[in-house]
Every structure is written in structure tokens, then in C-alpha cells.
Coordinates of C-alpha atoms in Angstrom, one line a residue:
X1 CA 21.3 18.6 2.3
X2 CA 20.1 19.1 -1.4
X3 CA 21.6 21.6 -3.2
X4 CA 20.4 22.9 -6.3
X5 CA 22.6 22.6 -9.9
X6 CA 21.5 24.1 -13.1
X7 CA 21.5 21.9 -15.8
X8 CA 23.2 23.3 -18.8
X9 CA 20.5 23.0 -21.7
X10 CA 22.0 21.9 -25.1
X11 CA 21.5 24.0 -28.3
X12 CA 19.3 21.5 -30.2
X13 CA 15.5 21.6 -30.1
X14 CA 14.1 18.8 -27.6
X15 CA 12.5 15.9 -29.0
X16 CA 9.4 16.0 -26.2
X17 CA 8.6 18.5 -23.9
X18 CA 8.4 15.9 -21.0
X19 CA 9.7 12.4 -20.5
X20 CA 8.2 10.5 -18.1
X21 CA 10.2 7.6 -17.0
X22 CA 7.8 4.8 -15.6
X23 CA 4.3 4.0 -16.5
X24 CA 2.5 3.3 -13.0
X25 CA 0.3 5.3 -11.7
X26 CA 2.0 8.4 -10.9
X27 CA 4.0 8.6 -13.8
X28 CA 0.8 7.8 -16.1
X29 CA -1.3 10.7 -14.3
X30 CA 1.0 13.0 -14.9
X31 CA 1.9 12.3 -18.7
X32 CA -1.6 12.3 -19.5
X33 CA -2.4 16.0 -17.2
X34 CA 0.8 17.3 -19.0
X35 CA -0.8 16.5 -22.5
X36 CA -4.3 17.9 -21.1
X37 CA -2.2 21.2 -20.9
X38 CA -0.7 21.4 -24.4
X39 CA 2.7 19.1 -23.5
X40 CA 4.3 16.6 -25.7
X41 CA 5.0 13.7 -24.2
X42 CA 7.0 9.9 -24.1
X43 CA 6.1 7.7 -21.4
X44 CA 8.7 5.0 -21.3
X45 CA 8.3 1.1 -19.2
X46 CA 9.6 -1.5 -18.9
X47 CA 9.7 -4.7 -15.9
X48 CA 12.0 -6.8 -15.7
X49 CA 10.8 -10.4 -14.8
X50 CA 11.4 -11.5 -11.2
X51 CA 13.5 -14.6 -10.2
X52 CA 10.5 -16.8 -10.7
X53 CA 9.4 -15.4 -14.5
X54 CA 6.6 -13.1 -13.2
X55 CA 6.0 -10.0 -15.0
X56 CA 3.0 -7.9 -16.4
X57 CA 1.8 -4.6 -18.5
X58 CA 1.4 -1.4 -18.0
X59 CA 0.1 0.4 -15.4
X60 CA 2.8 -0.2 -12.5
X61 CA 2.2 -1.7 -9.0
X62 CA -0.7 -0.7 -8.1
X63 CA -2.8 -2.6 -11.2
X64 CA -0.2 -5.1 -11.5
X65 CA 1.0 -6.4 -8.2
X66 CA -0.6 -4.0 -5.6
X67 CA -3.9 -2.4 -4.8
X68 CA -6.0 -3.7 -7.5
X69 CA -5.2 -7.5 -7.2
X70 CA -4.8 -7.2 -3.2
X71 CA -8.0 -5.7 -3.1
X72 CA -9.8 -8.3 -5.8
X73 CA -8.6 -11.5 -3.6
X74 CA -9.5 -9.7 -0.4
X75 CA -12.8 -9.5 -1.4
X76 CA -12.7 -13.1 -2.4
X77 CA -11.9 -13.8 1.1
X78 CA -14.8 -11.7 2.6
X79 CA -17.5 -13.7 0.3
X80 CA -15.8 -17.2 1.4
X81 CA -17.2 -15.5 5.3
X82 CA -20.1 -13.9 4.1
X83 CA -21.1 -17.6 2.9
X84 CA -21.3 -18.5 6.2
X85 CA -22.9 -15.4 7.4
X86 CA -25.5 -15.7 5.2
X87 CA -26.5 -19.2 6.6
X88 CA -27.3 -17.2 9.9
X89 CA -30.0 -14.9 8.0
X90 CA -32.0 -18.0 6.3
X91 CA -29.7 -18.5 3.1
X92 CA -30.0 -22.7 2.1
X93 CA -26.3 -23.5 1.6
X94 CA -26.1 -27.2 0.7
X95 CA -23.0 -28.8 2.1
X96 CA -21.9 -25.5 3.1
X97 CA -19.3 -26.9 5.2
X98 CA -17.5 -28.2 1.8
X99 CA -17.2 -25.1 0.0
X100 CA -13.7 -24.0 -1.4
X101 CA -12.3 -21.6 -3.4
X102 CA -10.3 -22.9 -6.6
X103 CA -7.1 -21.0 -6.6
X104 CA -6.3 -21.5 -10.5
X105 CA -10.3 -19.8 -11.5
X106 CA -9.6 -17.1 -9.0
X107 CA -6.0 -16.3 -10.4
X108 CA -7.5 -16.7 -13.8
X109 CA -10.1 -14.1 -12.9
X110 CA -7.6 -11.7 -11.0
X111 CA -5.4 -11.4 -14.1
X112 CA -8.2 -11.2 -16.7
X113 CA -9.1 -8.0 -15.0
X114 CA -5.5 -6.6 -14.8
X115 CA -4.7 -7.1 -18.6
X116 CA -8.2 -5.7 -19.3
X117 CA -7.2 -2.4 -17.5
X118 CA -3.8 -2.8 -18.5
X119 CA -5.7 -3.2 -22.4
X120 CA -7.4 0.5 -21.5
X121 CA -4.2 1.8 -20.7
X122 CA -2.4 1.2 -24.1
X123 CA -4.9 2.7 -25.8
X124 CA -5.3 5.6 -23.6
X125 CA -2.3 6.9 -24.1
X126 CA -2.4 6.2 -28.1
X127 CA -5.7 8.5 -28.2
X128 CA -4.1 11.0 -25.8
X129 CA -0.7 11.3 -28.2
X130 CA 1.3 10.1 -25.8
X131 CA 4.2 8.4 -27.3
X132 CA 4.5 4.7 -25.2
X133 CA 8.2 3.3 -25.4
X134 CA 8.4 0.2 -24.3
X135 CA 12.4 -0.1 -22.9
X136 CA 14.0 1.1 -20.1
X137 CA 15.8 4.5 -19.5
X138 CA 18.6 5.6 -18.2
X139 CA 20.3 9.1 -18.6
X140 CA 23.0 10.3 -20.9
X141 CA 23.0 14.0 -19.5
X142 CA 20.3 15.8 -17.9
X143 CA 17.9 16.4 -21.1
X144 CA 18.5 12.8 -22.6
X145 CA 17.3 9.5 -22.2
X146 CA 19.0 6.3 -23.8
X147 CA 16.1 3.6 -24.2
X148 CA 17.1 0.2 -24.3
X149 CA 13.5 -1.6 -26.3
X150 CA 11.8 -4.6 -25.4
X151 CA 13.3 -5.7 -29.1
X152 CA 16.9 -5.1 -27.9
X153 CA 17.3 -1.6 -30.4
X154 CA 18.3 1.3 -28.6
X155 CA 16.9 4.8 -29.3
X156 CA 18.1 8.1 -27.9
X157 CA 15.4 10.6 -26.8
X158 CA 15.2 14.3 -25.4
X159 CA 13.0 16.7 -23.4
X160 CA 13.3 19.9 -21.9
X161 CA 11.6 18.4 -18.7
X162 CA 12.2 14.7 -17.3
X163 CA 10.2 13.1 -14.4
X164 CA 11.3 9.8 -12.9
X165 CA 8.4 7.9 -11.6
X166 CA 10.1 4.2 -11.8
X167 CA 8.3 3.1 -8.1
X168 CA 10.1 0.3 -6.0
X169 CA 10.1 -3.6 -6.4
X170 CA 10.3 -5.9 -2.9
X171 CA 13.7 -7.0 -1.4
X172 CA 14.9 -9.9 -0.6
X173 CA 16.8 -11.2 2.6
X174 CA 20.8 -12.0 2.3
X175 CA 20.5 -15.2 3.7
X176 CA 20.9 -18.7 1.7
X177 CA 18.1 -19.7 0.0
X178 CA 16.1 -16.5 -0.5
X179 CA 16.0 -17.1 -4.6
X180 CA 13.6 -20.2 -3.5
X181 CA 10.9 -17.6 -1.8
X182 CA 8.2 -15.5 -3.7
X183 CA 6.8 -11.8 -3.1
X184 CA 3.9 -10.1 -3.9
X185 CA 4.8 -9.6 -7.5
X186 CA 4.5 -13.2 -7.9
X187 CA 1.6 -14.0 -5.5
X188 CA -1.1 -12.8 -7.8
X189 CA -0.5 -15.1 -10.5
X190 CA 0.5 -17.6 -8.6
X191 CA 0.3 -21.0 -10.7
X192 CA -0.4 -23.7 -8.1
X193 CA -2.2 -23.0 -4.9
X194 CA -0.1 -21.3 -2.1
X195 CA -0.9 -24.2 0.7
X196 CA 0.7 -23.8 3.8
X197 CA 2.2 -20.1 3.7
X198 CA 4.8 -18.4 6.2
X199 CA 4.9 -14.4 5.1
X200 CA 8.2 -12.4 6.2
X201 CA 7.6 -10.0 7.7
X202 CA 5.1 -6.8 6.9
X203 CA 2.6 -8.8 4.7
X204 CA -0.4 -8.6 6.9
X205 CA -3.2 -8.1 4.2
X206 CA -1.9 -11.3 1.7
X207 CA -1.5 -13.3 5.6
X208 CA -5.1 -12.0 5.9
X209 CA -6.7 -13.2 2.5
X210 CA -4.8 -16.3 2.6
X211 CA -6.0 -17.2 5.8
X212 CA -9.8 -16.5 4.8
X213 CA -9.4 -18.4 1.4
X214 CA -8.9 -21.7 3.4
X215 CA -4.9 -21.6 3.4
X216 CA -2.7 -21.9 6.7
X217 CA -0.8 -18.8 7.2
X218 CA 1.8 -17.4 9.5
X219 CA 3.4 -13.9 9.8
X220 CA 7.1 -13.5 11.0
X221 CA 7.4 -10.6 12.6
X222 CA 10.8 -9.0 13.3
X223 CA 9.9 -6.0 15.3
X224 CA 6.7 -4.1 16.0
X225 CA 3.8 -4.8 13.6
X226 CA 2.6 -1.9 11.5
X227 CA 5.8 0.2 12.0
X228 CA 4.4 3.9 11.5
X229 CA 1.2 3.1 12.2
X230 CA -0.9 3.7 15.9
X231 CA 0.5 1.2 17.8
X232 CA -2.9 0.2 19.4
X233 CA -4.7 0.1 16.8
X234 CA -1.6 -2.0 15.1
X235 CA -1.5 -4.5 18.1
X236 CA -5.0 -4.6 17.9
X237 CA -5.1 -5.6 14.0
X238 CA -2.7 -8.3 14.7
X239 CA -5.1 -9.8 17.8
X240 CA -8.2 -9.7 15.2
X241 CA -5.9 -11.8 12.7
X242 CA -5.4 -14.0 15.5
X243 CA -8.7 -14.5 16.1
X244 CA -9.4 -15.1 12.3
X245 CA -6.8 -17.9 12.0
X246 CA -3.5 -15.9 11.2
X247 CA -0.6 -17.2 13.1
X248 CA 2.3 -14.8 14.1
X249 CA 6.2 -15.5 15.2
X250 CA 7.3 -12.7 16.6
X251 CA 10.7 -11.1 17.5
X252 CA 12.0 -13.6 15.0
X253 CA 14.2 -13.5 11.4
X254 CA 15.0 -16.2 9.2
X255 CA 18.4 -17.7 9.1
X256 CA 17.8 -20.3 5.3
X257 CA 15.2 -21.7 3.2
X258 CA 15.7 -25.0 1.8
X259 CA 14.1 -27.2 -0.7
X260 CA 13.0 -30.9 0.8
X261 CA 12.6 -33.8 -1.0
X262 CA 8.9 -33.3 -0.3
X263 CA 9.2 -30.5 -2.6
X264 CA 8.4 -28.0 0.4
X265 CA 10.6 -25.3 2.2
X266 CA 12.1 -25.7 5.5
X267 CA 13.0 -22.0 7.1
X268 CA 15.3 -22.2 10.0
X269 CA 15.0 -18.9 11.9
X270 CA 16.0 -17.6 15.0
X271 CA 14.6 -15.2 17.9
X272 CA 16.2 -11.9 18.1
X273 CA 15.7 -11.5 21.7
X274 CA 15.9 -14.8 23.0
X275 CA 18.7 -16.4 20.1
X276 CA 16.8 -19.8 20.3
X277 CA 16.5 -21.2 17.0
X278 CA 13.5 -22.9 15.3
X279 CA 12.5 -24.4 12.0
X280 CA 9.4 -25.1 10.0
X281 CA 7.7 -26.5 6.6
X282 CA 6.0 -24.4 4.1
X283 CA 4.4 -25.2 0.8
X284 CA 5.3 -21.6 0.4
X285 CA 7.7 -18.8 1.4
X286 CA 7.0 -14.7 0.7
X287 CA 8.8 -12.3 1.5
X288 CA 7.5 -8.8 2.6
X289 CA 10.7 -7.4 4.2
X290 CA 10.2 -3.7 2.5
X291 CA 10.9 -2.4 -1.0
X292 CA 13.4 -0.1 -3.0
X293 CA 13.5 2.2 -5.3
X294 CA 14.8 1.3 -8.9
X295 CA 17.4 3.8 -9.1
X296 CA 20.2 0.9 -10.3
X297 CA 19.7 1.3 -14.2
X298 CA 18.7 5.1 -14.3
X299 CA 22.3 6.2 -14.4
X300 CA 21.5 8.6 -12.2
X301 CA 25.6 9.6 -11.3
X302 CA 26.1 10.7 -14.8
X303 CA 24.0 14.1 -13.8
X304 CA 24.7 14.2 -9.9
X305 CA 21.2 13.1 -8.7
X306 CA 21.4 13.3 -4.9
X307 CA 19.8 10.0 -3.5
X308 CA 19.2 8.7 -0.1
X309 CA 18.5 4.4 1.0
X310 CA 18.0 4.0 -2.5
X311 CA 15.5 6.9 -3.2
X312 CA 15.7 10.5 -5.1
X313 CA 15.9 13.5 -2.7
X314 CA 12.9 16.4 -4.3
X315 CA 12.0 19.8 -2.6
X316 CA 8.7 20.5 -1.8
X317 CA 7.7 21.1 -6.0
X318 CA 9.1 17.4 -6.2
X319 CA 12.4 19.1 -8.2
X320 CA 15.8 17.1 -7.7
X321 CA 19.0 19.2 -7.0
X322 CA 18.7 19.2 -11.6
X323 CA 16.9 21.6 -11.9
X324 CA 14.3 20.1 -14.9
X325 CA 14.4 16.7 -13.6
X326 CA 11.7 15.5 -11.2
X327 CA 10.1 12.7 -9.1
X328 CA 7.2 11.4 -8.0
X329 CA 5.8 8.6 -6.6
X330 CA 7.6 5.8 -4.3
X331 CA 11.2 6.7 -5.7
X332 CA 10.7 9.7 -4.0
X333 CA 12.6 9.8 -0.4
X334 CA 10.2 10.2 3.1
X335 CA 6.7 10.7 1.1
X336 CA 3.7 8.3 1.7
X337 CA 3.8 5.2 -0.5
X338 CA 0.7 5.1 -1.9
X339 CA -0.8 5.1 -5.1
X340 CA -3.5 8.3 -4.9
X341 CA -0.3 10.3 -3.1
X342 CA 1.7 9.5 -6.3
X343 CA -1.5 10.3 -8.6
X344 CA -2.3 13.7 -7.2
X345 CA 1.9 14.7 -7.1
X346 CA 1.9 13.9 -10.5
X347 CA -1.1 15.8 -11.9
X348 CA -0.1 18.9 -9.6
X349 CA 3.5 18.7 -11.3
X350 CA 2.7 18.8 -14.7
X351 CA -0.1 21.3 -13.7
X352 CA 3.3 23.3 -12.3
X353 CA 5.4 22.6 -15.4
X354 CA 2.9 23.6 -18.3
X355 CA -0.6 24.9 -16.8
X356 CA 1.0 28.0 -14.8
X357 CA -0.4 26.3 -11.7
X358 CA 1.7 26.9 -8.8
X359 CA -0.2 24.7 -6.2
X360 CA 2.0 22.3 -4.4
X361 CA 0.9 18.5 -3.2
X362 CA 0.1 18.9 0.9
X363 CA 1.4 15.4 2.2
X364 CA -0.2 16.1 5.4
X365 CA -3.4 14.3 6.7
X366 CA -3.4 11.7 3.8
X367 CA -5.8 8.7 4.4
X368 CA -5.2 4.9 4.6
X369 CA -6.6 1.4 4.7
X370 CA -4.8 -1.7 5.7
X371 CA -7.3 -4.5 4.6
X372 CA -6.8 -6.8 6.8
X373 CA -9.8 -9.5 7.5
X374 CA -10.9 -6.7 9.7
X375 CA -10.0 -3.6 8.2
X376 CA -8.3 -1.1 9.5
X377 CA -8.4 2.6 8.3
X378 CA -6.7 6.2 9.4
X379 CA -5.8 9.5 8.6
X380 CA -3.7 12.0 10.6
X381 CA -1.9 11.6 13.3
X382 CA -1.1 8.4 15.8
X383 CA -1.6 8.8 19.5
X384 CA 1.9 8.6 19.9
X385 CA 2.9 11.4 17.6
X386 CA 0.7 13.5 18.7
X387 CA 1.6 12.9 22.4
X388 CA 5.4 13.5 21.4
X389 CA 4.3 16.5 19.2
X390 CA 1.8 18.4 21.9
X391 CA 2.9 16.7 25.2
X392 CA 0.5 13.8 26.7
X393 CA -1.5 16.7 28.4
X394 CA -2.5 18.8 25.8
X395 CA -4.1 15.8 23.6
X396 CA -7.6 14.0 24.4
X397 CA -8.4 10.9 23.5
X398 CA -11.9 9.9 22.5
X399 CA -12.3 6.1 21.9
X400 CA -15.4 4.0 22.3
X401 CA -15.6 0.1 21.3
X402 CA -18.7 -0.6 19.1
X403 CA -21.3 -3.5 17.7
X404 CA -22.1 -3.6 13.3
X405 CA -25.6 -4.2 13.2
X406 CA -24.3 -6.6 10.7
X407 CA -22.5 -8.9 12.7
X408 CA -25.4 -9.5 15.3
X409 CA -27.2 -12.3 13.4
X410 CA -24.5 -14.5 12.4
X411 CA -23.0 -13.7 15.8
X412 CA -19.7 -12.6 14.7
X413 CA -17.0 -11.3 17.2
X414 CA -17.0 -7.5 18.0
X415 CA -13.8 -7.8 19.8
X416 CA -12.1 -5.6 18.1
X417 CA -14.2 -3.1 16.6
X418 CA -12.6 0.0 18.1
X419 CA -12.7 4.0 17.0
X420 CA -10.8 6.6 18.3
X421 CA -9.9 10.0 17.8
X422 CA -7.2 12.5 18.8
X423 CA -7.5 15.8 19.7
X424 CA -6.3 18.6 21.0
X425 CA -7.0 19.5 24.9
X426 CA -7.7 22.9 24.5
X427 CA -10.7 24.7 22.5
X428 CA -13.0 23.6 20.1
X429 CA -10.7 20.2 20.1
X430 CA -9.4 20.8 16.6
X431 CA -9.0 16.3 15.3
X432 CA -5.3 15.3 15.2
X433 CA -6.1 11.8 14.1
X434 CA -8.7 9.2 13.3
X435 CA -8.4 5.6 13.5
X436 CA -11.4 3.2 12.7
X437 CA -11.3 -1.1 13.3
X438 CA -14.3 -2.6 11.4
X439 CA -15.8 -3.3 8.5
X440 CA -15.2 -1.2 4.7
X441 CA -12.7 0.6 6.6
X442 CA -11.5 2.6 3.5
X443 CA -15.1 3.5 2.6
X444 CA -16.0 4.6 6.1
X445 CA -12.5 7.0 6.7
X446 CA -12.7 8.8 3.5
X447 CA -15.4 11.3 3.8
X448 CA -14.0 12.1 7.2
X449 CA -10.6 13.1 5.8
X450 CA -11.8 15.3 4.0
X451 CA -13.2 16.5 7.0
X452 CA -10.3 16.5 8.9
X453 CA -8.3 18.6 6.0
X454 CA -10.9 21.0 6.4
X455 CA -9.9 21.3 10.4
X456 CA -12.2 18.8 11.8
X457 CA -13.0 19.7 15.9
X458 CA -14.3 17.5 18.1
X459 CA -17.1 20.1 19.1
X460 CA -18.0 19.6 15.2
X461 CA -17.8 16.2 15.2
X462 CA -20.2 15.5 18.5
X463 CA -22.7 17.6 16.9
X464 CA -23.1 16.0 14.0
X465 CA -26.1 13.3 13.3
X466 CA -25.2 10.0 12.4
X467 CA -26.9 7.8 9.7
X468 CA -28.3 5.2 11.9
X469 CA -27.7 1.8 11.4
X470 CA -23.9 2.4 10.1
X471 CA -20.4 2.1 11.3
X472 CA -19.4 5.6 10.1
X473 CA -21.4 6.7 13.1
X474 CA -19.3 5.6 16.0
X475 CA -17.5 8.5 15.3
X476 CA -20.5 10.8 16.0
X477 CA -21.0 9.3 18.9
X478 CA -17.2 9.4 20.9
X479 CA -17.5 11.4 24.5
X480 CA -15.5 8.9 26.7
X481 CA -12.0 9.6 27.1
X482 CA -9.1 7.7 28.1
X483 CA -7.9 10.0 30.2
X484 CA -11.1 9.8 32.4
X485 CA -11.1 6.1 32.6
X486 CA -14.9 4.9 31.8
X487 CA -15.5 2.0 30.1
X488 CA -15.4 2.3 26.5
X489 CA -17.7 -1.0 25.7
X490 CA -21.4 1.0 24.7
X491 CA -24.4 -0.6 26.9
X492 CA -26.7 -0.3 23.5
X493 CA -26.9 0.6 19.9
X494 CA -29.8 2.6 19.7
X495 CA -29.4 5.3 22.7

């Protein structure tokens, strides 16, 4: 249980009126909101290369090693498809069948774009008066930061408010080895092509984009795919990566990686379930086991910051048990790791702290994509939560199985594109959840989150007219439930 402790507030002026510690997205947004509101304000960052030399600029994960770059070689992906879609609608492709991405151009391309936003960042935060400190930060007492510079000088700074928005970096298994396998902070500027590619364990999206750049890939999968996620629409994510060339080893962990004379990896692993042991080469090992928070070199015991599995404990107004230090972002424990979550704290803080706001960040109903070859977006909550939440017979399910317009000509498979909504029995059939299989998944679930915030019923929802030919649609047009037991699959597209 956090309690709270008053932070005894030396007699000397403060240098700043806020420190932010980290410059990724949530600390940035809420540095620049705090000067927007008459703040003064450092933003310190600094990353510390990984075991194989990677590291980047400003901006934090997201820009770096996250959305923006995971998004960029996704779409690379989708055009290496489209290429053959477009055959299908008359396109001329000569020697079609021959076409490959170059790794090294895309790579090239991917990073130009992260140092030109990285570029934009610098110099946002120069014309905003933001004071950028390059070093890293750790606490002398609750008010003061000891900066340790990229030039190895130290400087000593103080504010009457602190926010720590430091984010996570990925773990690695304790097995021998690991040091010889990558993550996703060194996938995106990756120097050589990946080849073949075995992804431990949640890495679905890179598995994905691999896969549809021309590069074998396998997923080892511990447990349950998508933990947290619907577990239908999760399974179902996984069977549409089948189908588009990913390969999965389930209920299995690695035991070693080791370096062959063929200047490949051989992983020995071993099934959890069954204990019978198996081994494979890779050009390439990543690991996507989960992520921590980078507490280690904050110093965070010199001033009693309560943590929990390596992330800061904050009340509702995202205040530790110090009373003027704060957190935001993925350091923070139980809240949503993702990047508009950590934006929107961070501007609603400093809003808090110097624009006599008192409006809090609702964590509730926040949207997500997963872009896997065929994306797969949600917001609210699973069919199981809402089951264990209401009882099984106080929700509805509305699901219905649909055909993109899109995908008719070039005759791709509509297996798997699925929507489906939870409700609640009784009334109007006020939306628990939304989950959507298909194509621009993100694009498609956005709108109707906002919806759903807005108490979303299903009665709403069935009355509303769809723009016809779209995806978005299906959702207009759900009336089968699971609970009656009618066939899902729709007869036509147009009635």
C-alpha cells in the first residue's frame, strides 16, 4: 500500500520549476504543456547503448525503437503484398515474381526519418526554453538531481517539482548465450539482413513484417499469445500469421544460444508441458520476453520511492508516496504501455501542477492496434472480462465475419476478418468492448472509441448508417449473437 511522505523542501530557491527526467514521449509532452503554462523547465536523456552498440536521439521509444519504426517497416511489408495485389487489378509488373526488398535502403530510410524527427525535437525544445541536458539522473534528495553528461562532467540541478518519465528497455533471458541475441532496439537499424529469424516470445508485429518482407520467421511462444488481450481474437491473430507464413512453437522456452562455425545461432529449447527438447538454426535471435522499467540508476532509495516488479507506484494524479515527485509513462506500475496513454498523463499533469487544472487521466476504454499482417484493433473490454465482471448471462455478444471489397479481386483470404462487440444483456445494450480483424485496423477503431467513451449502446450502434464500401461498417451491421448460435459468415455485401 502507498503511503504518502512529505518531502521536506530546502531553504534555497529551486533552480527549475520542473525536472523532467526522460525525454520520450511522455516526458517531452509534459515539459513542453508545463512551459505552455508559465513553467521553467530541464528535460534531461540520456541511453545507454545496448550490448550490440545500438543507440539513438531524442524522443524515447516510441520514435526510436517503437511505434514509429514498427509502423514504417510494416507498411513496407503491406506494399511488398499490395505488389502482388495490384497484378490482380491490371498493373504490368515485369518479373514480378523477382521482386525484393533491400534491407540496407529500407534501414537507411527508416533511420533517416527517425533522426529527422529526432532533428525537430532538439530544436523544439530550444525555441520552447526548455533547458535539454543530455546525462542521466539520479536523485540526491527529493528536490535535486545529480546529472552525470554525455561529456563525463557532472552538474547538480533543482526544482520544486520532479517527474520521472524514464520508460522501460527489453529483457533478456538468464540462460547462456542470451548477450548473442538482439531486441527491438537493435532490429531497426539492423546492419545486415535479419535472414532466417526465431522471435521469443511476444514479438508478433516484427514476426509479422519480417515474414512479409521475404524473411523466414518463427514465434516461440511460452504461454498464451497476446496475454491481456481477447483471447479469440488473439488465437485468431496468430491463425492469420499462419496463414501468412509466420511459424509458431508453442508451449516452449529456450534453454542456450550458441554461435556455429557457420556464423548462425543454434537455440536449444525445451516444451514446458511436454519437457521434450529441440534445437534449431537462425541467422538471427530476438528477444521479446517483456520489458522493465529503468529504475536501476535513479537512486530512487535515497528518498523512499515505493516501487513494485521494477516500476514506480502513483495515485490516481500520478504522485509517488513524495509528495512533488511524479510519474508517467511505462515506469509507472499497472497503466497501459502506450505511447498516446503516456502523452495525454503527461500534459494533464503539468496542466495539474501549473495551469490550476484539476482533471485527471481516465485509463479506462483506451484504444489499441496490434499490426500484425492482418491487423488487429480494440478498445474496452475482452469477452472474458466482461463475462467475469457481469456474469456470462448478463453480456451479449454480437460478432459477424465479413469480406473487404478490397480483397475480392486479387482473391485474398477473408478467413479471418472477424468483428465483434460486447455488450451488456439488459437495456439499450450499453458497448463493453470492440474488437475488429482486418485491414487499417487502428484507423478503423479510433472514431468508435470515442464513441464508446461517450457510452456507445448497441441500440445506437444498429441504427447508425454505414459508409458503404468500407470495413468500419461491419460494425453497423452486427445483429447475430453467439448466444443464439446463427452462422456468423454474411450471405452478401450489399444487403
Amino acid at each position: 500500500m502507498m503511503t504518502q511522505t512529505q518531502a521536506a523542501a530546502p531553504a534555497t530557491k529551486y533552480g527549475y520549476d520542473l525536472i523532467v527526467i526522460g525525454g520520450g514521449s511522455g516526458g517531452l509532452a509534459c515539459a513542453k504543456e508545463a512551459v505552455v503554462n508559465g513553467a521553467k523547465v530541464a528535460c534531461l536523456d540520456f541511453v545507454k547503448p545496448t550490448p550490440h552498440g545500438s543507440k539513438w536521439g531524442l524522443g524515447g521509444t516510441c520514435v526510436n525503437v517503437g511505434c514509429v519504426p514498427k509502423k514504417l517497416m510494416h507498411q513496407a511489408s503491406l506494399l511488398g503484398e499490395a505488389l502482388y495485389d495490384a497484378q490482380a487489378y491490371g498493373w504490368e509488373i515485369p518479373d514480378a515474381e523477382n521482386i525484393k526488398p533491400d534491407w540496407g535502403k529500407l534501414v537507411q530510410s527508416v533511420q533517416n526519418h527517425i533522426k529527422s524527427i529526432n532533428w525537430v525535437t532538439r530544436v523544439d525544445l530550444r525555441d520552447k526554453k526548455i533547458e535539454y541536458l543530455n546525462g542521466l539522473g539520479s536523485f540526491r534528495d527529493s528536490h535535486t538531481i545529480l546529472v552525470k553528461m554525455k561529456n563525463d562532467t557532472e552538474r547538480t540541478v533543482s526544482a520544486r517539482n520532479i517527474v520521472i518519465a524514464v520508460g522501460g528497455r527489453p529483457r533478456y533471458p538468464d540462460i547462456p548465450g542470451a548477450e548473442l541475441g538482439i531486441t527491438s532496439d537493435d532490429l531497426f537499424s539492423l546492419d545486415k539482413p535479419p535472414g532466417r529469424t526465431l522471435i521469443v516470445d511476444i514479438g508478433l508485429e516484427c514476426a509479422g513484417f519480417l515474414r512479409g518482407l521475404g524473411y523466414d520467421a518463427t514465434v516461440m511462444v511460452r504461454s498464451i499469445i497476446l496475454r491481456g488481450f481477447d483471447q479469440q481474437m488473439a488465437n485468431m491473430v496468430a491463425d492469420s500469421m499462419v496463414e501468412h507464413g509466420v511459424k509458431f512453437i508453442h508451449k516452449a522456452i529456450p534453454k542456450s544460444v550458441e554461435k556455429t562455425l557457420h556464423n548462425t545461432y543454434l537455440v536449444k529449447y525445451i516444451n514446458i508441458e511436454t519437457e521434450e527438447e529441440g534445437c534449431d538454426e537462425y541467422d538471427t535471435v530476438m528477444w521479446a520476453i517483456g520489458r522493465k522499467g529503468l529504475v536501476e540508476d535513479l537512486n530512487l532509495t535515497s528518498i523512499g520511492i515505493e516501487l513494485k516488479n521494477d516500476k514506480i507506484l502513483v495515485n490516481d494524479a500520478e504522485q509517488t508516496n513524495v509528495s512533488n515527485v511524479y510519474a508517467v509513462g511505462d515506469i509507472t506500475y499497472g497503466r497501459p504501455e502506450l505511447t498516446p496513454v503516456a502523452i495525454h498523463a503527461g500534459r494533464l499533469l503539468a496542466r495539474r501542477l501549473f495551469g490550476n487544472s484539476t482533471q485527471l487521466m481516465d485509463y479506462c476504454n483506451v484504444a489499441t492496434t496490434v499490426f500484425s499482417p492482418l491487423e488487429y484493433a480494440c478498445v474496452g473490454m475482452s469477452e472474458e472480462d466482461a463475462a467475469q465482471e457481469y456474469g456470462e448471462d448478463n453480456i451479449e455478444v454480437f460478432h459477424g465475419f465479413y469480406k473487404p471489397t478490397e480483397f475480392f479481386i486479387p482473391q485474398k483470404s477473408v478467413r479471418y476478418c472477424y468483428v465483434k462487440a460486447v455488450a451488456e444483456r439488459s437495456g439499450d445494450q450499453r458497448v463493453l468492448g470492440l474488437h475488429y480483424l482486418g485491414p487499417v485496423a487502428g484507423e478503423v477503431i479510433q472514431g468508435f472509441a470515442a464513441a464508446v467513451k461517450c457510452g456507445l449502446t448497441m441500440k445506437i450502434l444498429m441504427n447508425t448508417v454505414g459508409i458503404h464500401p468500407t470495413t468500419a461498417e461491419e460494425f453497423t451491421r452486427l445483429n447475430i449473437t453467439k448466444r443464439s448460435g446463427a452462422d456468423p459468415t454474411p450471405a452478401s455485401c450489399c444487403s
